[in-house]
Short mmCIF file of C-alpha atoms in Angstrom, two decimals:
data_model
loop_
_atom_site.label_atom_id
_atom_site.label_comp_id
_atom_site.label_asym_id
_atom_site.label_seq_id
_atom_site.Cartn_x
_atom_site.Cartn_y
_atom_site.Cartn_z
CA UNK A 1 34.14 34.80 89.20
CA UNK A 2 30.56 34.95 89.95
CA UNK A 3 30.09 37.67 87.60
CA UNK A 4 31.89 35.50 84.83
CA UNK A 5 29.47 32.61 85.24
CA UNK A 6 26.29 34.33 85.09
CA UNK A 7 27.51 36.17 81.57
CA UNK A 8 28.94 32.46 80.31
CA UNK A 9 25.22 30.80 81.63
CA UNK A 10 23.41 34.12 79.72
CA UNK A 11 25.64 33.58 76.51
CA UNK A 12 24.92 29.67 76.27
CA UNK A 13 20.94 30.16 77.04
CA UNK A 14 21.17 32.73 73.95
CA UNK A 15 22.89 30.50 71.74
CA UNK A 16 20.10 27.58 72.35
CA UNK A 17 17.26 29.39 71.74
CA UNK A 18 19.26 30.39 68.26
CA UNK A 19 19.69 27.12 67.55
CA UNK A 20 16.03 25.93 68.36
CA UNK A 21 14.46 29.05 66.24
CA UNK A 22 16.99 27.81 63.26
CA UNK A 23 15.65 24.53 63.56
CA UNK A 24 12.00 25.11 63.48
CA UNK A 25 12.30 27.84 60.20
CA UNK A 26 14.13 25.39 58.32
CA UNK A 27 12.10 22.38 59.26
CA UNK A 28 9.00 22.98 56.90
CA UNK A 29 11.62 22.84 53.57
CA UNK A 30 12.20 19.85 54.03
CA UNK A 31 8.74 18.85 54.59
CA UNK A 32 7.68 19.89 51.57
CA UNK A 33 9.99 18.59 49.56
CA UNK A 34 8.82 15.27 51.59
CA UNK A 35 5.48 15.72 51.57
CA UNK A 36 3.43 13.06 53.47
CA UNK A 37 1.91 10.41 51.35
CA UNK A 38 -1.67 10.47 53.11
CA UNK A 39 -1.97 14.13 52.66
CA UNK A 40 -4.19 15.20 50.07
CA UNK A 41 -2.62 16.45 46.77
CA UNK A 42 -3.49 19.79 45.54
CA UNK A 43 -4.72 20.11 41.68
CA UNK A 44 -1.19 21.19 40.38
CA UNK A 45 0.49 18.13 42.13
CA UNK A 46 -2.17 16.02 40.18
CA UNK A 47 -1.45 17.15 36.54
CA UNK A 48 2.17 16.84 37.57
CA UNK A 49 1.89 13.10 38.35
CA UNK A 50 -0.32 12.55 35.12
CA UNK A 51 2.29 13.12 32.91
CA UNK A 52 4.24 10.04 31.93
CA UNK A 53 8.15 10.25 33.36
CA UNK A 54 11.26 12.27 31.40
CA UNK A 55 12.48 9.67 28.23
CA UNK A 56 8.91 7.41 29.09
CA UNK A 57 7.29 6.73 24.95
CA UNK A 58 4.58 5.11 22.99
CA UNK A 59 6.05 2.26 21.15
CA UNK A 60 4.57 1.29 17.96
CA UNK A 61 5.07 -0.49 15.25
CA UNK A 62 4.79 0.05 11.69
CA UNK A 63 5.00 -2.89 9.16
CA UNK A 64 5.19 -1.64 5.72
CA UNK A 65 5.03 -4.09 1.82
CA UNK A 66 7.55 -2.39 -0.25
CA UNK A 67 5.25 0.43 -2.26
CA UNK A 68 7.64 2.34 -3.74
CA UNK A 69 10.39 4.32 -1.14
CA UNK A 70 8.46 3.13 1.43
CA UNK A 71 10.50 -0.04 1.68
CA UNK A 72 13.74 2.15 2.05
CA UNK A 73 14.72 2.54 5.83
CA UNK A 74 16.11 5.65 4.84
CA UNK A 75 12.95 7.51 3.16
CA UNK A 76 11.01 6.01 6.36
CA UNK A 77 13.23 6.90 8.73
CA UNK A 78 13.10 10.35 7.58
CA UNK A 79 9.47 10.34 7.69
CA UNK A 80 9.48 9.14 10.99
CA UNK A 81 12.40 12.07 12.20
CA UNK A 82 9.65 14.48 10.81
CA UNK A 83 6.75 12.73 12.58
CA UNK A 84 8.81 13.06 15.84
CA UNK A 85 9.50 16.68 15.74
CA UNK A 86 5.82 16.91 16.74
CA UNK A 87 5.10 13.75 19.05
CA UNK A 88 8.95 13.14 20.35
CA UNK A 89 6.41 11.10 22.81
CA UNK A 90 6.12 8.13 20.20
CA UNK A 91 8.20 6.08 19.05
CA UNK A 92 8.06 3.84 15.76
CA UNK A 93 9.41 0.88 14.78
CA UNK A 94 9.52 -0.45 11.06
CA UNK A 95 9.55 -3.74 9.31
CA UNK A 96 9.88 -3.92 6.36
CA UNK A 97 7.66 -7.06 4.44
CA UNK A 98 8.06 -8.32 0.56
CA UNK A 99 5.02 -9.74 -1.32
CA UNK A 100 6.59 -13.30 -1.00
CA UNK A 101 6.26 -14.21 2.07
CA UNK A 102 4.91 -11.08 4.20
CA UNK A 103 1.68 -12.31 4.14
CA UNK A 104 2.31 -15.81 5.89
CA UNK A 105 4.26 -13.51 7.96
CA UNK A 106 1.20 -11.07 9.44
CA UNK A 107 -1.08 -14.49 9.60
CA UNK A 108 1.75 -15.89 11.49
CA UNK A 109 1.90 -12.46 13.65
CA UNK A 110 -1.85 -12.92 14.15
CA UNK A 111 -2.02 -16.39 15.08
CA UNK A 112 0.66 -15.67 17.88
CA UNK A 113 -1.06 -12.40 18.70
CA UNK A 114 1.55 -10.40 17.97
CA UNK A 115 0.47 -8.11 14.88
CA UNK A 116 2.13 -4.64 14.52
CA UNK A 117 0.28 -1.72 15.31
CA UNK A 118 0.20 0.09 11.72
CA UNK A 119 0.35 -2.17 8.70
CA UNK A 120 0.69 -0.28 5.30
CA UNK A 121 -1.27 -2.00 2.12
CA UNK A 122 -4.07 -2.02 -0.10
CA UNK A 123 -8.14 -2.98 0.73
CA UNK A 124 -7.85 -6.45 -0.25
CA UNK A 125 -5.65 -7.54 2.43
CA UNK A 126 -6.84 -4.31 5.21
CA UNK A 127 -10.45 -4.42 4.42
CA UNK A 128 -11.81 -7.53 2.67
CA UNK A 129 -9.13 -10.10 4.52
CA UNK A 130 -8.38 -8.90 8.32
CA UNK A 131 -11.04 -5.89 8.45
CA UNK A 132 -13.68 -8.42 7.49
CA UNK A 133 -11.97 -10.98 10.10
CA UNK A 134 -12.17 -8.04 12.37
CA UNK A 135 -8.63 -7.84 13.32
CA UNK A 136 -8.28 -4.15 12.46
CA UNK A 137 -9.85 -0.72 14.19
CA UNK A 138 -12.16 1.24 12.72
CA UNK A 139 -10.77 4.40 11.56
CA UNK A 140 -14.03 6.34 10.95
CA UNK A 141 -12.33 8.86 13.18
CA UNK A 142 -9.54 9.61 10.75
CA UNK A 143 -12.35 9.77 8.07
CA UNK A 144 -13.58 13.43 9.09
CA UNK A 145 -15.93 15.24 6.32
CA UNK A 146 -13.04 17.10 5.05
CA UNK A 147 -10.97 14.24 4.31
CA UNK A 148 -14.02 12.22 3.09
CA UNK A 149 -15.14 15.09 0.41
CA UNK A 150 -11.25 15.63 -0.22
CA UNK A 151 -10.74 12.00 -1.13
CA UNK A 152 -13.86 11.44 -3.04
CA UNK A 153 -13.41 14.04 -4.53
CA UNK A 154 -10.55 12.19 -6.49
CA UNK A 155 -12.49 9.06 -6.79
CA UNK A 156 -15.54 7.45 -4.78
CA UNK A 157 -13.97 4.29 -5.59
CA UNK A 158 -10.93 4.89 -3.12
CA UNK A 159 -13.59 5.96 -0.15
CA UNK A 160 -15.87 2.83 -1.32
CA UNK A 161 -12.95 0.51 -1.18
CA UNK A 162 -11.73 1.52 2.31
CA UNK A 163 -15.03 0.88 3.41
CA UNK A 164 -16.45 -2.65 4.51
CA UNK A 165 -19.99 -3.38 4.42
CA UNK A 166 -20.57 -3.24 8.39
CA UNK A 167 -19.61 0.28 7.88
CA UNK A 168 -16.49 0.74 9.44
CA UNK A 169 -13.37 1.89 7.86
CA UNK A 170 -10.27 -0.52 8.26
CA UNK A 171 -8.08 2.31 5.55
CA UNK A 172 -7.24 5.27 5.75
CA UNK A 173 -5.83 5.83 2.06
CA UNK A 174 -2.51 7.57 0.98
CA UNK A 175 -2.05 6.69 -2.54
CA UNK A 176 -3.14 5.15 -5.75
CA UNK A 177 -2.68 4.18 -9.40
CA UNK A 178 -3.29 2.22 -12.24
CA UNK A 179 -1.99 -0.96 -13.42
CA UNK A 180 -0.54 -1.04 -16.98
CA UNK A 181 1.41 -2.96 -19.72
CA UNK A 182 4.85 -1.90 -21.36
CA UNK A 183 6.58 -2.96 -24.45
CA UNK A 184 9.98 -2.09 -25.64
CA UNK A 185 9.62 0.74 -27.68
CA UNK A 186 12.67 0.24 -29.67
CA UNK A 187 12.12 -3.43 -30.60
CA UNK A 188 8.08 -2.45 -31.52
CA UNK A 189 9.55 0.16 -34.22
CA UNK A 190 12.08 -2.33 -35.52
CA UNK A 191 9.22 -4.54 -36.25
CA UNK A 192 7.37 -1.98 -37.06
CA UNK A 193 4.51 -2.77 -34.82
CA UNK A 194 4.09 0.65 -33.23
CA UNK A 195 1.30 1.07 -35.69
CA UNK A 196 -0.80 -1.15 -34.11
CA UNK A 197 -0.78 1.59 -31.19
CA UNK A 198 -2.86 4.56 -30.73
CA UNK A 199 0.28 6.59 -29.46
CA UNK A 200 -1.92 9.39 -28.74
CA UNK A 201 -4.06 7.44 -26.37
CA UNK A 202 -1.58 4.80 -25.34
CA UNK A 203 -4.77 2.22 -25.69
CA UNK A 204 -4.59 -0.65 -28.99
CA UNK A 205 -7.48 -3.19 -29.73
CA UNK A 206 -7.36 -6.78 -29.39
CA UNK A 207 -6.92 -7.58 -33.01
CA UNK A 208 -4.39 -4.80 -33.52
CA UNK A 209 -2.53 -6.41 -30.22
CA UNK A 210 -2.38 -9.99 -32.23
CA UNK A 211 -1.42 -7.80 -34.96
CA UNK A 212 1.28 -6.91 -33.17
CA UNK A 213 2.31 -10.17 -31.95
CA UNK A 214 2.37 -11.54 -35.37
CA UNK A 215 4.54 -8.72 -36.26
CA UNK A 216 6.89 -9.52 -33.65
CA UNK A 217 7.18 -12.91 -34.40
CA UNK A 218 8.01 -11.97 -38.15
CA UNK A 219 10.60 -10.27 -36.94
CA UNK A 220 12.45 -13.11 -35.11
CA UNK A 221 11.53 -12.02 -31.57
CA UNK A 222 11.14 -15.03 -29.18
CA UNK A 223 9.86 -13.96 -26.00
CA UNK A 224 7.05 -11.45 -26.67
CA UNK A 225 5.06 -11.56 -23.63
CA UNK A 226 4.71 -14.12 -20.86
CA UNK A 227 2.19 -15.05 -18.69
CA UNK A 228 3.68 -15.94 -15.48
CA UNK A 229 1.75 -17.96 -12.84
CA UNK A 230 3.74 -19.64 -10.93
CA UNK A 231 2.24 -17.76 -7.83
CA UNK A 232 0.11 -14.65 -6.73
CA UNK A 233 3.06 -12.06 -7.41
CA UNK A 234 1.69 -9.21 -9.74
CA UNK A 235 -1.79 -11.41 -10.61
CA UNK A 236 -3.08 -7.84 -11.63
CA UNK A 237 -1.78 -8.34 -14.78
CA UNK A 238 -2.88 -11.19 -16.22
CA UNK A 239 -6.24 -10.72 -14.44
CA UNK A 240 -6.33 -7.46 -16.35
CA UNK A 241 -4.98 -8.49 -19.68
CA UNK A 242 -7.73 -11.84 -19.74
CA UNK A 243 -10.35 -10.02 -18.64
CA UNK A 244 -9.73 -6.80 -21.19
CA UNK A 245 -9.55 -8.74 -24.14
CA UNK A 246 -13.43 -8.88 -24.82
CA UNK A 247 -14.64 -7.03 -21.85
CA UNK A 248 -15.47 -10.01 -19.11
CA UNK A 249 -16.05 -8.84 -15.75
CA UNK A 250 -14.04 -9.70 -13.02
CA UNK A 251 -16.90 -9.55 -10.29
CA UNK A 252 -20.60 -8.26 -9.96
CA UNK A 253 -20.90 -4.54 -9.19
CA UNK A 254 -22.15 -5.86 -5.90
CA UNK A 255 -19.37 -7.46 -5.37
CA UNK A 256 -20.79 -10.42 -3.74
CA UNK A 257 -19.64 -13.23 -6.86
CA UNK A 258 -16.44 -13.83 -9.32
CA UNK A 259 -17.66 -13.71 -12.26
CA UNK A 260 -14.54 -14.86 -14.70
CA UNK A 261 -16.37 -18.06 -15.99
CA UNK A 262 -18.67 -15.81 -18.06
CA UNK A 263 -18.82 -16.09 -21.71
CA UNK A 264 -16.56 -12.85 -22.74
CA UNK A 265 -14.26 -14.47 -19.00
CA UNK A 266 -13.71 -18.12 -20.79
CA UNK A 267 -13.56 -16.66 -24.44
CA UNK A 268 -10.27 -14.92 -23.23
CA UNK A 269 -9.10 -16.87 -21.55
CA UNK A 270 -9.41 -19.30 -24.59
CA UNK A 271 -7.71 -16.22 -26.50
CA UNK A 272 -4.67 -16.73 -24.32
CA UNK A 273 -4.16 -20.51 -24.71
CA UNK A 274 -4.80 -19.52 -28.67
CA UNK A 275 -1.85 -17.49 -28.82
CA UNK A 276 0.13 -19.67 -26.58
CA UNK A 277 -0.03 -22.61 -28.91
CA UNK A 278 0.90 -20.17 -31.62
CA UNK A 279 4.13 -19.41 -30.60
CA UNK A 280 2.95 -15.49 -30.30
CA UNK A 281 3.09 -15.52 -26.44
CA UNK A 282 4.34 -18.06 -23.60
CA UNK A 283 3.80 -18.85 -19.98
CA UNK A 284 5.88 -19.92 -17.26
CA UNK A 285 4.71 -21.63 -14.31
CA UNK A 286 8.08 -21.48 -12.46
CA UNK A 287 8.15 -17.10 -11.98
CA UNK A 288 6.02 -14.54 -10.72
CA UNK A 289 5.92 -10.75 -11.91
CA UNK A 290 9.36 -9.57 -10.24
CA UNK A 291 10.52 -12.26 -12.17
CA UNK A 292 8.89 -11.08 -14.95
CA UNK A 293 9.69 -7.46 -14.73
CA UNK A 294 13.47 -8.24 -14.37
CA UNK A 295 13.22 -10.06 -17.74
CA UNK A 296 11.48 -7.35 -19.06
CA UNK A 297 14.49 -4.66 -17.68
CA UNK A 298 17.01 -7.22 -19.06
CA UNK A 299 15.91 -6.73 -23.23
CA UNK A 300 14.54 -10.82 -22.83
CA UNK A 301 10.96 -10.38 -23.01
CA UNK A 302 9.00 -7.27 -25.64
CA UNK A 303 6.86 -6.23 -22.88
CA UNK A 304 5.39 -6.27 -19.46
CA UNK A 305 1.86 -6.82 -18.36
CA UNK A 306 2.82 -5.88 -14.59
CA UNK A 307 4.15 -2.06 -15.11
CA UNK A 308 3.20 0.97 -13.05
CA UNK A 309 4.93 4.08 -12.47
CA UNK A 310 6.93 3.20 -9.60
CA UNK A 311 8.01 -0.20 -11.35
CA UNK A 312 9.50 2.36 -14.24
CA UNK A 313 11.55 4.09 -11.52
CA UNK A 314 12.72 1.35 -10.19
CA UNK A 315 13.95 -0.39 -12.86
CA UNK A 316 14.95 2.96 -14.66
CA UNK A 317 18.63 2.01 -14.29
CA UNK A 318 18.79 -1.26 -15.59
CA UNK A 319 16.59 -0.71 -18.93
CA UNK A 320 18.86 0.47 -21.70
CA UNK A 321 15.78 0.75 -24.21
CA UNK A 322 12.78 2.69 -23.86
CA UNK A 323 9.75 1.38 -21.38
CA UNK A 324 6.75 2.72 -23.54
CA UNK A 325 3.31 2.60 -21.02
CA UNK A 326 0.46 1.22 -22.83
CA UNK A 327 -3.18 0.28 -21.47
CA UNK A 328 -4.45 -3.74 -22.01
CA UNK A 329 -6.12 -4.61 -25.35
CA UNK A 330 -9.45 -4.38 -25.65
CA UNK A 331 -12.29 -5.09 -28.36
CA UNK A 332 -14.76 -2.56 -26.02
CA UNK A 333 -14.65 1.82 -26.37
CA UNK A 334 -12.28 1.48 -24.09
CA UNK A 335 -10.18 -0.34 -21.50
CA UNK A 336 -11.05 -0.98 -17.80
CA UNK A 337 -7.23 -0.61 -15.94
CA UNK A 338 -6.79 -2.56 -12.58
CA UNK A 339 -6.74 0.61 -9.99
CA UNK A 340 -4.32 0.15 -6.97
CA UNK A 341 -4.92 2.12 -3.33
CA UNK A 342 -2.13 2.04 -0.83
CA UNK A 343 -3.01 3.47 2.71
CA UNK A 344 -3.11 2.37 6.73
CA UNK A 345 -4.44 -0.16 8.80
CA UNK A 346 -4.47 -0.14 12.62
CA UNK A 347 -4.30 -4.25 13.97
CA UNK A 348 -6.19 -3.98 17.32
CA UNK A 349 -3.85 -5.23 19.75
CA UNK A 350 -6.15 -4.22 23.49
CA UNK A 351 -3.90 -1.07 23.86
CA UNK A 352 -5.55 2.53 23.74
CA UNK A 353 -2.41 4.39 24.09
CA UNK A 354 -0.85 2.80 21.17
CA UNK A 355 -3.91 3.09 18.63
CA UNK A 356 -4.25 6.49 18.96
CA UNK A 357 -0.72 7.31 18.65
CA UNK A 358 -1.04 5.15 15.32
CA UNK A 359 -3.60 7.52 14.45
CA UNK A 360 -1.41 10.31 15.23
CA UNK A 361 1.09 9.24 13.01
CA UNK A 362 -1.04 7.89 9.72
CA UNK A 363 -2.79 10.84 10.10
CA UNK A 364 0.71 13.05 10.14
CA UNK A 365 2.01 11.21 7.28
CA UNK A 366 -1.29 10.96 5.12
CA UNK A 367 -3.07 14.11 5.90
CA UNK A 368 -0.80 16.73 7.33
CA UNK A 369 -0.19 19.47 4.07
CA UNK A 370 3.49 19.38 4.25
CA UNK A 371 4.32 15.56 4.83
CA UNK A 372 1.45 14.39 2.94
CA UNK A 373 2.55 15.51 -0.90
CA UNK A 374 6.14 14.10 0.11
CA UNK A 375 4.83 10.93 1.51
CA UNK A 376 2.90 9.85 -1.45
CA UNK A 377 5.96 11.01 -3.88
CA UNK A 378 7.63 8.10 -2.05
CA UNK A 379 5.41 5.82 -3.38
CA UNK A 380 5.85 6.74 -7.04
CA UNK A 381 2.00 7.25 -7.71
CA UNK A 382 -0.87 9.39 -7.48
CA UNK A 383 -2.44 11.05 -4.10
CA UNK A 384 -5.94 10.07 -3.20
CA UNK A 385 -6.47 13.75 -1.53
CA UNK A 386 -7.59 15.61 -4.53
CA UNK A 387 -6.23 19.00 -2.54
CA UNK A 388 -2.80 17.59 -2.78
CA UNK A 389 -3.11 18.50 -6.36
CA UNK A 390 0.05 17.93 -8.74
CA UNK A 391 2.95 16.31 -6.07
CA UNK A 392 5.44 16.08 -8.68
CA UNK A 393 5.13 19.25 -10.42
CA UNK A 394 8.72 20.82 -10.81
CA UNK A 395 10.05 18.01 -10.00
CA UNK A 396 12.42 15.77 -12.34
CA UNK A 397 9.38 13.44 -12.41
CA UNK A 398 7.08 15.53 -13.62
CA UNK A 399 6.76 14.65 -17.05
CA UNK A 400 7.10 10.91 -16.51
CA UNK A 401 4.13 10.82 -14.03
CA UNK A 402 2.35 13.24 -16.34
CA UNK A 403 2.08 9.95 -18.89
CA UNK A 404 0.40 7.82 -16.25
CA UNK A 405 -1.76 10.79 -15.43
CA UNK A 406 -2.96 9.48 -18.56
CA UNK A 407 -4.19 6.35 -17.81
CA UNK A 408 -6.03 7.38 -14.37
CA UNK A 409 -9.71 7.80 -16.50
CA UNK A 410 -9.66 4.06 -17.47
CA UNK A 411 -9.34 2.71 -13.86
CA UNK A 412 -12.21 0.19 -13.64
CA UNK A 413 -13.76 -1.42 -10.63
CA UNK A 414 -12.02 -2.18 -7.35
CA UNK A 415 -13.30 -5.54 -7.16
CA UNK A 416 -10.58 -6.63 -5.16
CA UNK A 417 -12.63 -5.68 -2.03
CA UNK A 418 -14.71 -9.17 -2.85
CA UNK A 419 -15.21 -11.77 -0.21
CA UNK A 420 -12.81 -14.45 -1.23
CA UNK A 421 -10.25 -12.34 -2.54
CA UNK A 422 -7.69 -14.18 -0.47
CA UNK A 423 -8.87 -17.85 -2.05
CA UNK A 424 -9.50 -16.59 -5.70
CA UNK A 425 -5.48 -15.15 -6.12
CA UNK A 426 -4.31 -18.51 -5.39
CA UNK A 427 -7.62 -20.45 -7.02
CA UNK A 428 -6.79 -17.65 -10.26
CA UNK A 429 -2.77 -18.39 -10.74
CA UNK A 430 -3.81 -22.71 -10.68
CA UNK A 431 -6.30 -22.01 -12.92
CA UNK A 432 -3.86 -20.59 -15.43
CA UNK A 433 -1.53 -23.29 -15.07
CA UNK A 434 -4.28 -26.06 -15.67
CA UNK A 435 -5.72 -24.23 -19.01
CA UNK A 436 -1.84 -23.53 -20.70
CA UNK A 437 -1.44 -27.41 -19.48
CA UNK A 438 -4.37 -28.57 -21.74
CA UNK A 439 -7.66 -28.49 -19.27
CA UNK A 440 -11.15 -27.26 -21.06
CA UNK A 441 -11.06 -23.17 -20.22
CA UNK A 442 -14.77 -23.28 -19.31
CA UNK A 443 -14.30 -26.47 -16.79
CA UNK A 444 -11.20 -24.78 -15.32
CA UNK A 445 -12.83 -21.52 -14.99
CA UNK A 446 -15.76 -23.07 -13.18
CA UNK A 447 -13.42 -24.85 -10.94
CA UNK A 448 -11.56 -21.22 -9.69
CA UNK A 449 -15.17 -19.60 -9.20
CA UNK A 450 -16.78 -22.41 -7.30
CA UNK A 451 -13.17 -22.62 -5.47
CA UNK A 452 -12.58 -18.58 -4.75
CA UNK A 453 -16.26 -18.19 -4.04
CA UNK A 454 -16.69 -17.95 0.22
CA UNK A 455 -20.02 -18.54 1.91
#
């Protein structure tokens, strides 16, 4: 018995000290999965809390005016599926703005401090409206020596325009086109007015436009061409056809004054209200140019003055005549066409994180070789990067953009980059109403200078 409780006292002494060296091998695991929050972390635990958590984004938020696909979730979306094959760490939000009321909606979003991130438009709203106001970042980053010999190489007008005159850059450019007329091809050979045309040049004279006009009329067509102004929608076109008539100027090449109440300003002005009272053209204070352009698609009205290449594609299943692209009349060598440059602002909302992963993704869509030809074909016009070359060549709009090609050596100034551009659109579309209403052109066109002129 004695023996069997000295080998039962052996056994359980063994099996304790078992236990106790288990214990103390097993005991620094779980330490270090634990590890003690005072103890200092090693270099590899500090890049590993650094990065943000699994699923943890960059939220931002694009608001975009409808230029061209870009107001079609589904061409954005796919843009943005692209975008996030390289940065799945961002994540964009769209909203989509018209040209009726998305302005009073980004003052509204400004006045309550709660402006998107990206906003997608042209320099008179980016640059000489909330650049100047200083609302926007400067982008003078994006605007490396490549992309500023690339672009200007295209057009020093684009790279002037995106540029205010403290020197920063509130656009980074994407696209850009000219503004043109368009008259019913089919109707101007019934009455046989396409002779009044240089078809070769797309470009006609002042008289040979009245010509035309008269011709028209002879021919029993009512609605010729209208002159809407019953707000700021599409302004580029009357601007453009009043100001081409006898070569008036719509600003100083400084671009410090309006300059609309000049002699050749008020003497076409003049020429409008001329024809007016003749029956060869109307106005209409109650529409805008969508309106306009949708009377135009319809077979109502002979022509358009607010007609681009993306408005043809657009409305390319409603027309059932021919939309033939023209350039504005003029008595000078040669016209000067209203030039239009889409691109990206960046509204400086206080948050690092989310401007530069704006950056990332205006520079992705506007820059990157791949995404950038396909993002500008969205908008239906031209790319501002001159390496881009041809976007649409083999595609089914090749020879349709080839036409506008046409136009892109009569752009004129981009005098939209003015102080007072805001003021003069809505000072411009009153004046019209007040001179087709019976008010002296010269006294009216004083009254929209002195009234879009800001101090």
């Amino acid at each position: 018995m004695k023996k069997f409780l000295a080998l039962l006292l052996a056994s359980l002494m063994l099996f304790a000290l078992v236990a106790c060296d288990n214990q103390k091998t097993t005991a620094p695991q779980d330490d270090a999965n634990t590890a003690d929050a005072d103890a200092p972390a090693d270099a590899a635990d500090s890049e590993q809390a650094a990065e943000p958590a699994e699923g943890e984004a960059t939220e931002i938020t694009l608001w975009t005016y409808p230029i061209g696909a870009w107001k079609d979730s589904a061409t954005v979306d796919g843009f943005i599926a692209k975008f996030n094959e390289l940065h799945p760490e961002i994540k964009v939000k769209v909203e989509y703005l018209d040209y009726q009321s998305g302005d009073d909606q980004v003052t509204a979003a400004i006045e309550a401090g709660t402006t998107p991130d990206i906003i997608m438009e042209g320099p008179e709203r980016l640059v000489s409206n909330w650049g100047a106001k200083g609302k926007l970042v400067d982008l003078k980053d994006l605007w490396t020596e490549e992309a500023l010999a690339d672009i200007s190489a295209t057009s020093q007008a684009v790279v002037d325009a995106c540029k205010w005159s403290d020197g920063a850059y509130y656009e980074y450019p994407l696209c850009m086109t000219t503004h043109v007329m368009a008259i019913n091809k089919e109707l101007f050979e019934a009455a046989d007015a396409m002779q009044y045309i240089d078809e070769e040049s797309r470009t006609w004279t002042t008289e040979n436009f009245e010509k035309a006009l008269k011709a028209l009329d002879e021919h029993g067509v009512e609605n010729k061409l209208i002159v809407y102004c019953g707000g700021q929608g599409g302004d580029q076109g009357h601007r453009a056809l009043a100001a081409n008539l006898y070569g008036a100027k719509f600003a100083n090449p400084e671009h410090t004054a309006w300059t609309m109440n000049s002699p050749e300003g008020v003497k076409g002005l003049q020429q409008l209200v001329d024809w007016d009272k003749a029956g060869l053209i109307g106005h209409d204070a109650g529409i805008v140019a969508s309106d306009e352009l949708q009377l135009f698609a319809n077979g109502t009205v002979a022509m358009s003055i607010c007609w681009n290449a993306s408005n043809e594609a657009n409305y390319a299943s409603q027309v059932t005549f021919t939309p033939y692209p023209v350039a504005f009349p003029t008595d000078q060598e040669k016209p000067e066409l209203a030039g239009g440059i889409w691109g990206f602002g960046v509204f400086n909302n206080g948050d690092e994180a989310k401007i530069a992963a704006a950056k990332k993704f205006i520079s992705f869509v506007a820059d990157d070789p791949a995404q950038g030809p396909e993002s500008v074909r969205a908008t239906g016009f031209f790319p501002v990067r001159n390496s881009f070359g041809n976007v649409y060549a083999g595609t089914e709009d090749e020879e349709r953009m080839s036409v506008y090609s046409t136009f892109m050596p009569y752009i004129g100034d981009y005098y939209n980059v003015t102080p007072g551009w805001a003021e003069q659109r809505t000072a411009w579309w009153n004046m019209l109403q007040k001179i087709f209403s019976g008010e002296d052109v010269q006294s009216a066109a004083d009254t929209y200078v002195q009234e879009a002129t800001v101090e």
